[in-house]
Tab-separated table of C-alpha atoms and ligand atoms in Angstrom:
chain	number	residue	atom	x	y	z
S	941	MET	CA	-39.559	-9.916	-21.758
S	942	TYR	CA	-37.962	-9.763	-18.338
S	943	GLY	CA	-35.364	-7.109	-17.750
S	944	ILE	CA	-32.551	-9.235	-16.355
S	945	THR	CA	-30.002	-6.780	-14.990
S	946	LEU	CA	-27.711	-9.109	-13.101
S	947	GLU	CA	-24.460	-7.637	-14.327
S	948	ALA	CA	-25.667	-4.142	-13.476
S	949	ARG	CA	-26.328	-4.865	-9.798
S	950	SER	CA	-23.844	-3.492	-7.318
S	951	PRO	CA	-22.000	-6.069	-5.164
S	952	PRO	CA	-22.957	-6.565	-1.512
S	953	PRO	CA	-21.039	-3.958	0.536
S	954	THR	CA	-19.601	-6.345	3.161
S	955	LEU	CA	-17.354	-8.338	0.816
S	956	PRO	CA	-13.766	-7.373	-0.057
S	957	PRO	CA	-13.009	-6.694	-3.742
S	958	VAL	CA	-11.972	-9.694	-5.800
S	959	THR	CA	-8.376	-9.700	-6.998
S	960	ASP	CA	-8.352	-10.460	-10.686
S	961	HIS	CA	-6.173	-13.191	-12.133
S	962	THR	CA	-5.542	-12.403	-15.761
S	963	PHE	CA	-5.671	-15.126	-18.367
S	964	HIS	CA	-4.110	-14.106	-21.678
S	965	PRO	CA	-5.783	-15.954	-24.536
S	966	SER	CA	-2.771	-17.218	-26.446
S	967	ARG	CA	-0.689	-20.368	-26.705
S	968	GLU	CA	2.390	-18.407	-25.653
S	969	ALA	CA	0.699	-17.346	-22.407
S	970	ALA	CA	-0.547	-20.887	-21.846
S	971	LEU	CA	2.947	-22.336	-22.281
S	972	ALA	CA	4.383	-19.707	-19.935
S	973	ALA	CA	1.749	-20.546	-17.303
S	974	LEU	CA	2.491	-24.233	-17.768
S	975	SER	CA	6.241	-23.898	-17.303
S	976	GLU	CA	5.702	-21.678	-14.286
S	977	PHE	CA	3.442	-24.331	-12.729
S	978	VAL	CA	5.388	-27.499	-13.610
S	979	PRO	CA	7.713	-27.434	-10.558
S	980	ARG	CA	4.618	-27.478	-8.315
S	981	ALA	CA	2.830	-30.355	-10.078
S	982	GLY	CA	4.152	-32.980	-7.643
S	983	ARG	CA	3.847	-32.748	-3.872
S	984	THR	CA	2.735	-29.102	-3.750
S	985	TYR	CA	-0.264	-29.955	-5.890
S	986	ALA	CA	-1.093	-33.218	-4.137
S	987	GLU	CA	-1.040	-31.625	-0.692
S	988	GLY	CA	-2.491	-28.243	-1.564
S	989	ARG	CA	-4.998	-28.752	-4.352
S	990	ASN	CA	-8.057	-28.989	-2.113
S	991	PHE	CA	-7.379	-25.698	-0.336
S	992	ASP	CA	-8.898	-22.529	-1.689
S	993	HIS	CA	-7.130	-19.605	-0.052
S	994	GLY	CA	-8.818	-17.148	-2.405
S	995	PRO	CA	-7.934	-15.116	-5.491
S	996	GLY	CA	-4.228	-14.398	-5.821
S	997	ARG	CA	-3.335	-17.171	-3.344
S	998	ARG	CA	-3.729	-20.302	-5.440
S	999	ASP	CA	-0.186	-21.513	-6.026
S	1000	ALA	CA	-1.090	-25.151	-5.471
S	1001	VAL	CA	-3.328	-25.423	-8.542
S	1002	SER	CA	-2.387	-24.777	-12.134
S	1003	GLN	CA	-5.204	-22.491	-13.356
S	1004	LEU	CA	-4.546	-23.944	-16.788
S	1005	SER	CA	-8.178	-24.832	-17.496
S	1006	PRO	CA	-9.096	-21.819	-19.705
S	1007	TYR	CA	-6.180	-22.802	-21.959
S	1008	LEU	CA	-6.904	-26.516	-21.893
S	1009	ARG	CA	-10.611	-25.970	-22.550
S	1010	HIS	CA	-9.843	-24.281	-25.869
S	1011	ARG	CA	-6.820	-26.409	-26.576
S	1012	LEU	CA	-4.544	-23.408	-26.664
S	1013	ILE	CA	-2.485	-26.103	-25.012
S	1014	THR	CA	-3.504	-29.734	-25.056
S	1015	GLU	CA	-3.715	-32.361	-22.361
S	1016	GLU	CA	-0.704	-33.961	-24.045
S	1017	ASP	CA	1.351	-30.761	-23.818
S	1018	VAL	CA	0.601	-30.607	-20.110
S	1019	LEU	CA	1.195	-34.276	-19.369
S	1020	ARG	CA	4.504	-34.321	-21.251
S	1021	ALA	CA	5.799	-31.183	-19.537
S	1022	VAL	CA	4.859	-32.469	-16.098
S	1023	LEU	CA	6.305	-35.927	-16.676
S	1024	ASP	CA	9.547	-34.490	-18.004
S	1025	ARG	CA	10.021	-33.021	-14.545
S	1026	HIS	CA	8.326	-35.504	-12.178
S	1027	THR	CA	7.930	-39.260	-11.988
S	1028	PRO	CA	4.404	-40.530	-12.770
S	1029	ASP	CA	4.127	-41.463	-9.092
S	1030	ALA	CA	5.092	-38.030	-7.816
S	1031	ALA	CA	2.700	-36.293	-10.235
S	1032	SER	CA	-0.076	-38.857	-10.052
S	1033	ARG	CA	-2.651	-36.563	-8.397
S	1034	PHE	CA	-2.175	-33.912	-11.030
S	1035	VAL	CA	-2.064	-36.374	-13.913
S	1036	THR	CA	-5.280	-37.988	-12.678
S	1037	GLU	CA	-7.046	-34.626	-12.627
S	1038	VAL	CA	-5.994	-33.895	-16.201
S	1039	PHE	CA	-7.496	-37.242	-17.182
S	1040	TRP	CA	-10.806	-36.237	-15.573
S	1041	ARG	CA	-11.175	-33.723	-18.403
S	1042	THR	CA	-10.400	-36.427	-20.967
S	1043	TYR	CA	-12.772	-38.867	-19.284
S	1044	TRP	CA	-15.703	-36.442	-19.130
S	1045	LYS	CA	-15.263	-35.629	-22.808
S	1046	GLY	CA	-15.183	-39.289	-23.775
S	1047	TRP	CA	-18.187	-40.054	-21.559
S	1048	LEU	CA	-20.308	-37.359	-23.213
S	1049	GLU	CA	-19.127	-38.282	-26.731
S	1050	MET	CA	-20.631	-41.691	-26.142
S	1051	ARG	CA	-23.828	-40.314	-24.582
S	1052	PRO	CA	-24.654	-37.129	-26.512
S	1053	SER	CA	-28.311	-37.367	-25.439
S	1054	VAL	CA	-27.221	-36.316	-21.924
S	1055	TRP	CA	-26.217	-32.947	-23.394
S	1056	THR	CA	-29.517	-32.728	-25.276
S	1057	ALA	CA	-31.399	-33.569	-22.073
S	1058	TYR	CA	-29.464	-30.834	-20.230
S	1059	ARG	CA	-30.486	-28.332	-22.902
S	1060	GLY	CA	-34.111	-29.459	-22.577
S	1061	GLY	CA	-34.012	-29.247	-18.768
S	1062	LEU	CA	-32.450	-25.791	-18.999
S	1063	GLY	CA	-35.206	-24.618	-21.347
S	1064	GLN	CA	-37.826	-25.877	-18.899
S	1065	ALA	CA	-36.085	-24.283	-15.903
S	1066	TRP	CA	-35.765	-21.010	-17.805
S	1067	ASN	CA	-39.511	-21.036	-18.512
S	1068	ASP	CA	-40.135	-21.645	-14.814
S	1069	VAL	CA	-37.896	-18.704	-13.866
S	1070	GLN	CA	-39.980	-16.455	-16.075
S	1071	THR	CA	-43.319	-17.652	-14.763
S	1072	GLN	CA	-42.635	-18.257	-11.048
S	1073	SER	CA	-41.680	-15.078	-9.226
S	1074	GLY	CA	-40.374	-16.873	-6.103
S	1075	LEU	CA	-38.016	-18.995	-8.167
S	1076	ARG	CA	-36.988	-15.975	-10.198
S	1077	GLY	CA	-36.097	-13.999	-7.069
S	1078	ARG	CA	-34.006	-16.825	-5.618
S	1079	TRP	CA	-32.255	-17.386	-8.949
S	1080	GLU	CA	-31.507	-13.661	-9.362
S	1081	ASP	CA	-30.135	-13.446	-5.839
S	1082	ALA	CA	-27.924	-16.489	-6.427
S	1083	CYS	CA	-26.534	-15.121	-9.697
S	1084	ALA	CA	-25.945	-11.678	-8.196
S	1085	GLY	CA	-24.305	-13.044	-5.035
S	1086	GLU	CA	-27.037	-11.707	-2.783
S	1087	THR	CA	-28.315	-14.790	-0.981
S	1088	GLY	CA	-26.880	-13.798	2.409
S	1089	ILE	CA	-24.689	-16.919	2.500
S	1090	ASP	CA	-21.268	-15.240	2.617
S	1091	CYS	CA	-19.170	-17.922	0.970
S	1092	PHE	CA	-21.671	-18.525	-1.809
S	1093	ASP	CA	-22.091	-14.814	-2.502
S	1094	ALA	CA	-18.326	-14.325	-2.646
S	1095	TRP	CA	-17.938	-17.204	-5.134
S	1096	ALA	CA	-20.785	-15.893	-7.319
S	1097	ARG	CA	-19.043	-12.516	-7.480
S	1098	GLU	CA	-15.611	-14.013	-7.980
S	1099	LEU	CA	-16.861	-16.075	-10.884
S	1100	ALA	CA	-18.565	-13.113	-12.540
S	1101	GLU	CA	-15.548	-10.854	-11.987
S	1102	THR	CA	-12.688	-13.219	-12.880
S	1103	GLY	CA	-14.099	-16.066	-14.997
S	1104	TYR	CA	-12.495	-18.662	-12.706
S	1105	LEU	CA	-13.335	-20.618	-9.559
S	1106	HIS	CA	-11.247	-23.138	-7.674
S	1107	ASN	CA	-12.467	-26.751	-8.055
S	1108	HIS	CA	-13.464	-27.088	-4.413
S	1109	ALA	CA	-15.379	-23.779	-4.572
S	1110	ARG	CA	-17.200	-25.086	-7.662
S	1111	MET	CA	-18.228	-28.172	-5.707
S	1112	TRP	CA	-19.413	-26.179	-2.667
S	1113	PHE	CA	-21.166	-23.633	-4.871
S	1114	ALA	CA	-23.018	-26.266	-6.905
S	1115	SER	CA	-23.981	-28.169	-3.781
S	1116	ILE	CA	-25.381	-25.057	-2.052
S	1117	TRP	CA	-27.172	-24.036	-5.277
S	1118	ILE	CA	-28.913	-27.400	-5.519
S	1119	PHE	CA	-29.431	-28.504	-1.917
S	1120	THR	CA	-29.592	-25.332	0.189
S	1121	LEU	CA	-31.128	-22.867	-2.268
S	1122	GLY	CA	-33.218	-25.568	-3.952
S	1123	LEU	CA	-32.555	-24.204	-7.433
S	1124	PRO	CA	-32.631	-26.357	-10.605
S	1125	TRP	CA	-29.125	-27.664	-11.300
S	1126	GLU	CA	-29.421	-26.767	-14.981
S	1127	LEU	CA	-29.668	-23.054	-14.113
S	1128	GLY	CA	-26.498	-23.362	-12.051
S	1129	ALA	CA	-24.671	-25.127	-14.863
S	1130	ASP	CA	-25.852	-22.348	-17.179
S	1131	PHE	CA	-24.588	-19.660	-14.779
S	1132	PHE	CA	-21.177	-21.385	-14.816
S	1133	LEU	CA	-21.124	-21.764	-18.613
S	1134	ARG	CA	-21.913	-18.093	-19.100
S	1135	HIS	CA	-19.093	-16.932	-16.838
S	1136	LEU	CA	-16.327	-19.535	-16.697
S	1137	LEU	CA	-13.435	-18.915	-19.074
S	1138	ASP	CA	-13.041	-22.695	-19.112
S	1139	GLY	CA	-16.819	-23.296	-19.502
S	1140	ASP	CA	-17.029	-26.688	-21.127
S	1141	PRO	CA	-20.086	-28.765	-22.090
S	1142	ALA	CA	-18.645	-32.052	-20.802
S	1143	SER	CA	-16.775	-31.024	-17.628
S	1144	ASN	CA	-19.462	-28.589	-16.558
S	1145	THR	CA	-22.623	-30.585	-17.280
S	1146	LEU	CA	-21.273	-33.828	-15.896
S	1147	SER	CA	-19.733	-32.199	-12.804
S	1148	TRP	CA	-23.046	-30.544	-11.942
S	1149	ARG	CA	-24.766	-33.894	-12.449
S	1150	TRP	CA	-22.117	-35.492	-10.230
S	1151	VAL	CA	-22.719	-32.984	-7.417
S	1152	GLY	CA	-26.472	-33.561	-7.670
S	1153	GLY	CA	-26.116	-37.346	-7.587
S	1154	LEU	CA	-27.297	-37.933	-11.154
S	1155	GLN	CA	-23.934	-38.987	-12.551
S	1156	THR	CA	-22.814	-41.518	-9.934
S	1157	ARG	CA	-26.350	-42.460	-9.110
S	1158	GLY	CA	-27.432	-41.919	-5.520
S	1159	LYS	CA	-24.044	-40.451	-4.561
S	1160	HIS	CA	-24.288	-36.709	-4.238
S	1161	TYR	CA	-21.891	-34.119	-2.895
S	1162	VAL	CA	-23.103	-32.272	0.191
S	1163	ALA	CA	-21.108	-29.180	1.162
S	1164	THR	CA	-20.640	-28.880	4.899
S	1165	ALA	CA	-19.763	-25.849	7.022
S	1166	GLU	CA	-16.861	-27.743	8.594
S	1167	ASN	CA	-15.317	-28.710	5.257
S	1168	ILE	CA	-15.672	-25.164	3.899
S	1169	ALA	CA	-14.052	-23.646	6.998
S	1170	GLU	CA	-11.169	-26.133	6.861
S	1171	TYR	CA	-10.381	-25.862	3.163
S	1172	THR	CA	-10.790	-22.111	2.904
S	1173	GLY	CA	-8.363	-21.713	5.799
S	1174	GLY	CA	-11.175	-20.151	7.848
S	1175	ARG	CA	-11.957	-17.444	5.264
S	1176	PHE	CA	-15.555	-18.634	5.414
S	1177	ARG	CA	-17.384	-20.156	8.369
S	1178	PRO	CA	-21.029	-20.843	7.499
S	1179	ALA	CA	-23.236	-20.615	10.595
S	1180	PRO	CA	-24.745	-23.771	12.090
S	1181	GLY	CA	-27.866	-24.677	10.122
S	1182	GLU	CA	-27.096	-22.205	7.329
S	1183	LEU	CA	-26.403	-25.008	4.844
S	1184	ASN	CA	-28.642	-27.980	4.187
S	1185	GLU	CA	-26.238	-30.764	5.147
S	1186	ASP	CA	-28.892	-33.429	5.211
S	1187	ALA	CA	-30.132	-33.321	1.629
S	1188	ALA	CA	-31.220	-36.285	-0.450
S	1189	SER	CA	-29.717	-36.980	-3.846
S	1190	LEU	CA	-31.522	-35.731	-6.962
S	1191	ASP	CA	-33.410	-38.307	-8.933
S	1192	GLY	CA	-33.286	-38.693	-12.711
S	1193	PRO	CA	-33.393	-41.178	-15.568
S	1194	LEU	CA	-30.807	-43.950	-15.942
S	1195	HIS	CA	-27.788	-43.259	-18.143
S	1196	PRO	CA	-28.442	-43.932	-21.812
S	1197	ASP	CA	-26.588	-46.879	-23.363
S	1198	PRO	CA	-23.276	-45.648	-24.771
S	1199	ILE	CA	-22.877	-45.269	-28.509
S	1200	ALA	CA	-19.481	-45.962	-30.117
S	1201	ALA	CA	-16.805	-43.345	-29.534
S	1202	PRO	CA	-15.754	-41.465	-32.685
S	1203	GLU	CA	-12.951	-43.108	-34.612
S	1204	ARG	CA	-10.035	-41.756	-36.618
S	1205	SER	CA	-10.530	-42.043	-40.337
S	1206	ARG	CA	-7.503	-42.789	-42.464
S	1207	ILE	CA	-7.104	-39.660	-44.533
S	1208	ASP	CA	-4.244	-38.069	-46.411
S	1209	LEU	CA	-4.187	-34.451	-45.305
S	1210	ARG	CA	-2.522	-33.468	-48.563
S	1211	ASP	CA	-5.919	-34.074	-50.204
S	1212	TYR	CA	-7.484	-31.169	-48.304
S	1213	SER	CA	-7.140	-27.530	-49.199
S	1214	ALA	CA	-9.245	-25.854	-46.528
S	1215	LEU	CA	-9.062	-25.801	-42.750
S	1216	ILE	CA	-11.900	-24.844	-40.420
S	1217	LEU	CA	-10.694	-23.347	-37.165
S	1218	HIS	CA	-12.937	-23.217	-34.093
S	1219	ILE	CA	-12.680	-22.550	-30.366
S	1220	ASP	CA	-12.757	-26.221	-29.341
S	1221	ASP	CA	-9.244	-26.854	-30.697
S	1222	LEU	CA	-6.900	-23.943	-31.140
S	1223	SER	CA	-3.774	-26.041	-31.684
S	1224	PRO	CA	-4.300	-27.307	-35.236
S	1225	ASP	CA	-0.516	-27.592	-35.600
S	1226	TRP	CA	-0.741	-31.394	-35.697
S	1227	LEU	CA	-2.772	-31.234	-38.930
S	1228	LEU	CA	-0.339	-28.773	-40.504
S	1229	ASP	CA	2.631	-30.890	-39.418
S	1230	ASP	CA	0.947	-33.968	-40.916
S	1231	GLY	CA	0.785	-32.529	-44.435
S	1232	LEU	CA	-2.158	-30.120	-44.505
S	1233	THR	CA	-1.315	-26.980	-46.496
S	1234	PRO	CA	-4.563	-25.034	-46.630
S	1235	LEU	CA	-5.163	-22.498	-49.365
S	1236	VAL	CA	-7.890	-21.084	-47.189
S	1237	THR	CA	-8.754	-21.212	-43.474
S	1238	PHE	CA	-12.303	-20.503	-42.332
S	1239	VAL	CA	-12.470	-19.134	-38.814
S	1240	LEU	CA	-15.790	-19.914	-37.126
S	1241	ALA	CA	-16.814	-17.238	-34.629
S	1242	PRO	CA	-17.616	-18.635	-31.163
S	1243	PRO	CA	-21.200	-19.918	-31.159
S	1244	ALA	CA	-23.154	-18.628	-28.161
S	1245	ASP	CA	-26.370	-20.573	-28.316
S	1246	ALA	CA	-25.978	-22.923	-25.339
S	1247	THR	CA	-27.733	-20.470	-23.023
S	1248	PRO	CA	-31.028	-18.568	-23.090
S	1249	LEU	CA	-29.081	-15.590	-21.706
S	1250	LYS	CA	-25.998	-13.746	-22.852
S	1251	MET	CA	-22.508	-15.187	-22.485
S	1252	SER	CA	-20.402	-12.881	-20.304
S	1253	ASP	CA	-18.356	-10.279	-22.168
S	1254	ARG	CA	-15.259	-11.724	-20.502
S	1255	VAL	CA	-15.853	-15.176	-22.012
S	1256	GLN	CA	-16.735	-13.783	-25.421
S	1257	ASP	CA	-13.671	-11.518	-25.461
S	1258	PHE	CA	-11.408	-14.367	-24.341
S	1259	ARG	CA	-12.670	-16.644	-27.097
S	1260	ARG	CA	-12.456	-14.045	-29.853
S	1261	ALA	CA	-8.935	-13.090	-28.780
S	1262	ALA	CA	-7.940	-16.765	-28.551
S	1263	LEU	CA	-9.051	-17.267	-32.164
S	1264	GLU	CA	-7.193	-14.131	-33.230
S	1265	SER	CA	-3.981	-15.095	-31.470
S	1266	THR	CA	-4.110	-18.549	-33.078
S	1267	VAL	CA	-4.564	-17.046	-36.527
S	1268	GLY	CA	-1.706	-14.643	-35.793
S	1269	ARG	CA	0.587	-17.379	-34.519
S	1270	LEU	CA	0.007	-19.628	-37.545
S	1271	SER	CA	-0.590	-16.960	-40.180
S	1272	SER	CA	2.162	-18.136	-42.540
S	1273	ARG	CA	0.628	-21.643	-42.657
S	1274	LEU	CA	-3.106	-20.959	-42.976
S	1275	GLY	CA	-3.451	-19.555	-46.506
S	1276	ARG	CA	-6.187	-16.972	-46.955
S	1277	VAL	CA	-8.070	-16.401	-43.706
S	1278	VAL	CA	-11.856	-16.031	-43.986
S	1279	PRO	CA	-13.839	-15.154	-40.829
S	1280	CYS	CA	-17.288	-16.791	-40.679
S	1281	ALA	CA	-19.780	-15.158	-38.341
S	1282	ASP	CA	-21.931	-18.249	-37.898
S	1283	ALA	CA	-22.679	-21.775	-39.097
S	1284	GLY	CA	-24.684	-20.516	-42.088
S	1285	ALA	CA	-21.827	-18.345	-43.338
S	1286	LEU	CA	-19.385	-21.205	-42.837
S	1287	LYS	CA	-21.594	-23.660	-44.696
S	1288	ALA	CA	-21.922	-21.269	-47.643
S	1289	ALA	CA	-18.177	-20.589	-47.693
S	1290	VAL	CA	-17.339	-24.309	-47.694
S	1291	ALA	CA	-19.927	-24.942	-50.444
S	1292	ASP	CA	-18.124	-22.319	-52.557
S	1293	LEU	CA	-15.004	-24.459	-52.470
S	1294	GLY	CA	-16.477	-26.672	-55.202
S	1295	ALA	CA	-14.477	-29.856	-55.502
S	1296	ALA	CA	-11.905	-28.816	-52.919
S	1297	ARG	CA	-12.217	-30.400	-49.495
S	1298	ALA	CA	-12.232	-29.020	-45.972
S	1299	VAL	CA	-10.978	-30.557	-42.758
S	1300	THR	CA	-11.544	-29.478	-39.176
S	1301	PRO	CA	-10.350	-30.688	-35.792
S	1302	HIS	CA	-13.098	-32.847	-34.265
S	1303	ALA	CA	-15.367	-30.753	-32.040
S	1304	PRO	CA	-16.707	-32.701	-29.063
S	1305	VAL	CA	-20.387	-32.655	-28.099
S	1306	GLY	CA	-21.488	-29.048	-27.617
S	1307	PRO	CA	-22.327	-25.840	-29.479
S	1308	VAL	CA	-19.383	-25.984	-31.922
S	1309	ALA	CA	-20.217	-29.543	-32.987
S	1310	GLU	CA	-23.838	-28.418	-33.389
S	1311	ALA	CA	-22.741	-25.476	-35.550
S	1312	LEU	CA	-20.660	-27.813	-37.715
S	1313	THR	CA	-23.449	-30.392	-38.163
S	1314	GLU	CA	-24.341	-29.423	-41.699
S	1315	VAL	CA	-20.914	-28.303	-42.793
S	1316	PRO	CA	-19.384	-30.766	-45.261
S	1317	ALA	CA	-15.925	-31.237	-43.755
S	1318	GLU	CA	-13.775	-34.097	-42.541
S	1319	ARG	CA	-13.584	-34.200	-38.724
S	1320	ALA	CA	-10.009	-35.079	-37.794
S	1321	LEU	CA	-9.769	-36.808	-34.440
S	1322	ARG	CA	-6.596	-36.446	-32.421
S	1323	PRO	CA	-4.809	-39.742	-31.696
S	1324	TYR	CA	-4.955	-38.865	-27.959
S	1325	ASP	CA	-8.752	-38.599	-28.029
S	1326	ALA	CA	-9.098	-41.695	-30.199
S	1327	ARG	CA	-7.046	-43.727	-27.708
S	1328	ALA	CA	-8.644	-42.406	-24.521
S	1329	TRP	CA	-12.321	-41.738	-25.156
S	1330	PRO	CA	-13.407	-45.341	-25.860
S	1331	HIS	CA	-12.373	-46.207	-22.275
S	1332	ALA	CA	-15.020	-43.889	-20.783
S	1333	THR	CA	-17.522	-46.732	-20.806
S	1334	ALA	CA	-18.457	-46.559	-17.130
S	1335	GLY	CA	-17.170	-44.725	-14.031
S	1336	PHE	CA	-13.807	-42.971	-13.654
S	1337	PHE	CA	-12.513	-45.817	-11.492
S	1338	LYS	CA	-12.610	-48.135	-14.510
S	1339	PHE	CA	-11.202	-45.462	-16.841
S	1340	ARG	CA	-8.235	-44.705	-14.616
S	1341	LYS	CA	-6.905	-48.265	-15.008
S	1342	HIS	CA	-5.950	-47.252	-18.553
S	1343	ILE	CA	-4.062	-44.124	-17.548
S	1344	SER	CA	-0.570	-45.621	-17.479
S	1345	ALA	CA	-0.982	-47.125	-20.957
S	1346	LEU	CA	-2.417	-43.841	-22.228
S	1347	LEU	CA	0.491	-41.956	-20.698
S	1348	ALA	CA	2.989	-44.296	-22.291
S	1349	ALA	CA	1.390	-43.752	-25.692
S	1350	THR	CA	1.410	-39.992	-25.166
S	1351	ARG	CA	5.106	-40.109	-24.373
S	1352	GLY	CA	5.847	-42.416	-27.294
S	1353	ILE	CA	6.749	-45.388	-25.117
S	1354	GLU	CA	5.847	-48.858	-26.364
S	1355	VAL	CA	3.558	-50.684	-23.895
S	1356	VAL	CA	3.995	-54.460	-23.814
O	1889	FAD	C1	-19.701	-28.008	-10.620
O	1889	FAD	C2	-18.405	-28.044	-11.404
O	1889	FAD	C3	-18.347	-27.473	-12.664
O	1889	FAD	C4	-17.172	-27.523	-13.406
O	1889	FAD	N1	-17.153	-26.933	-14.659
O	1889	FAD	C5	-16.037	-27.001	-15.385
O	1889	FAD	C6	-15.986	-26.415	-16.688
O	1889	FAD	O1	-16.967	-25.857	-17.205
O	1889	FAD	N2	-14.816	-26.480	-17.371
O	1889	FAD	C7	-13.712	-27.084	-16.852
O	1889	FAD	O2	-12.683	-27.084	-17.515
O	1889	FAD	N3	-13.745	-27.667	-15.659
O	1889	FAD	C8	-14.858	-27.647	-14.903
O	1889	FAD	N4	-14.868	-28.232	-13.675
O	1889	FAD	C9	-13.709	-29.031	-13.252
O	1889	FAD	C10	-12.637	-28.323	-12.417
O	1889	FAD	O3	-13.224	-27.630	-11.366
O	1889	FAD	C11	-11.774	-27.370	-13.239
O	1889	FAD	O4	-11.301	-27.991	-14.407
O	1889	FAD	C12	-10.556	-26.911	-12.416
O	1889	FAD	O5	-10.980	-26.338	-11.220
O	1889	FAD	C13	-9.766	-25.930	-13.215
O	1889	FAD	O6	-8.802	-25.294	-12.402
O	1889	FAD	P1	-7.248	-25.624	-12.567
O	1889	FAD	O7	-6.846	-25.531	-13.985
O	1889	FAD	O8	-6.543	-24.748	-11.593
O	1889	FAD	O9	-7.239	-27.132	-12.109
O	1889	FAD	P2	-6.052	-28.056	-11.588
O	1889	FAD	O10	-6.460	-28.578	-10.255
O	1889	FAD	O11	-4.741	-27.393	-11.683
O	1889	FAD	O12	-6.127	-29.292	-12.572
O	1889	FAD	C14	-5.386	-29.352	-13.793
O	1889	FAD	C15	-6.308	-29.623	-14.939
O	1889	FAD	O13	-6.962	-30.871	-14.752
O	1889	FAD	C16	-8.300	-30.807	-15.236
O	1889	FAD	N5	-9.224	-30.996	-14.118
O	1889	FAD	C17	-8.977	-30.814	-12.802
O	1889	FAD	N6	-10.062	-31.155	-12.058
O	1889	FAD	C18	-11.002	-31.532	-12.943
O	1889	FAD	C19	-12.347	-32.001	-12.810
O	1889	FAD	N7	-12.925	-32.150	-11.612
O	1889	FAD	N8	-13.050	-32.287	-13.930
O	1889	FAD	C20	-12.484	-32.156	-15.146
O	1889	FAD	N9	-11.210	-31.744	-15.331
O	1889	FAD	C21	-10.487	-31.427	-14.251
O	1889	FAD	C22	-8.479	-29.408	-15.833
O	1889	FAD	O14	-8.173	-29.472	-17.188
O	1889	FAD	C23	-7.424	-28.603	-15.066
O	1889	FAD	O15	-7.002	-27.469	-15.779
O	1889	FAD	C24	-16.037	-28.182	-12.889
O	1889	FAD	C25	-16.097	-28.762	-11.611
O	1889	FAD	C26	-17.256	-28.681	-10.883
O	1889	FAD	C27	-17.309	-29.313	-9.508
């Protein structure tokens, strides 16, 4: 067994300390962050979103992703709040970005084998790390922020220390990981998933594939020194030749044919007496408002099996606290609350219900859905997901043609 001591390494001495941005894992904190951001969702966002001025200086972006990822607030909450304040035109850049999350989720729902293939590729890359010392050294240096490439090292440390990276930094980081350091993309995606508070199977896997050129085939994202200097406001200026700006796209299999997107089943929530709560949807209010009155709520602990390594303490703490705050917020509506440490405990607890039935918010492709596989419970799909996901049939360009109709439905406006 290799003694991986990444977290124990001391940071390179030349870099300034990272200023922490605190994310509080509750719906209340998410709503406060949303209302604080809403005034900036128009022009400020459109003009400033590509600039990364560093921790503590990111007013142009929302930093809502850790909340959205766990549905402490939903895409609909965000879209409604923003469109109450701005016209769809004025907020179109922001709205489009929110729909990227929706699109990636829908895309992966219809091609779950891409997630399975990622897991397989990660397993292979992890074996290689353990058997090839050169690869292991480069991978360790990248994870510890000790490659000697200043910008990359600073982002590696920032991610590990705060659980967040700006979108443009994620793109540069992934590009340097793949094309300059020559590391397997799956190990980079795994590094992100272990440390990002918003770590998400769909957005993360498909964005890494996009950077590598596997998602939009043949089109890859190459980070350049000039672009990094411009959009970091000169904080970083990679030296000439330091980055591989002439890399070829990665090669991989064609996309699998899409399967049908999940559909909403017509159920009467009054027929269910148990709710299963999990980290993929921490706003089950819509089920409670629609007639569900659980006698018991099973709370599934965050599954951590998507990585051969350990999830960061920060991510694990955030998720556990997010579950706790949700249970606290809804305590008068959940009945008896039963924590379940893993899928086996949950399955046994649901089996004990006898004739009573359990319902759970649909978990998209990923570890939670895997944990729920054998649990006999109705998966309730949100109307928003049911409307949007089936449109993720091809590229985002095609999907975005449906955005105005999807927005109208979200805002309760009849589209003719
Ligand atoms: C290599 C790579 C890996 C990524 N991994 C993740 C991940 O694990 N989890 C994750 O949530 N996002 C991921 N993203 C997408 C994006 O970088 C983050 O969602 C965004 O930076 C979050 O910051 P924000 O909330 O300030 O975004 P804002 O710019 O304020 O955008 C608002 C919201 O729109 C959505 N959004 C914005 N950009 C994207 C995008 N490119 N793809 C999907 N949704 C988007 C997010 O929900 C975000 O909170 C990744 C991007 C790249 C390039």
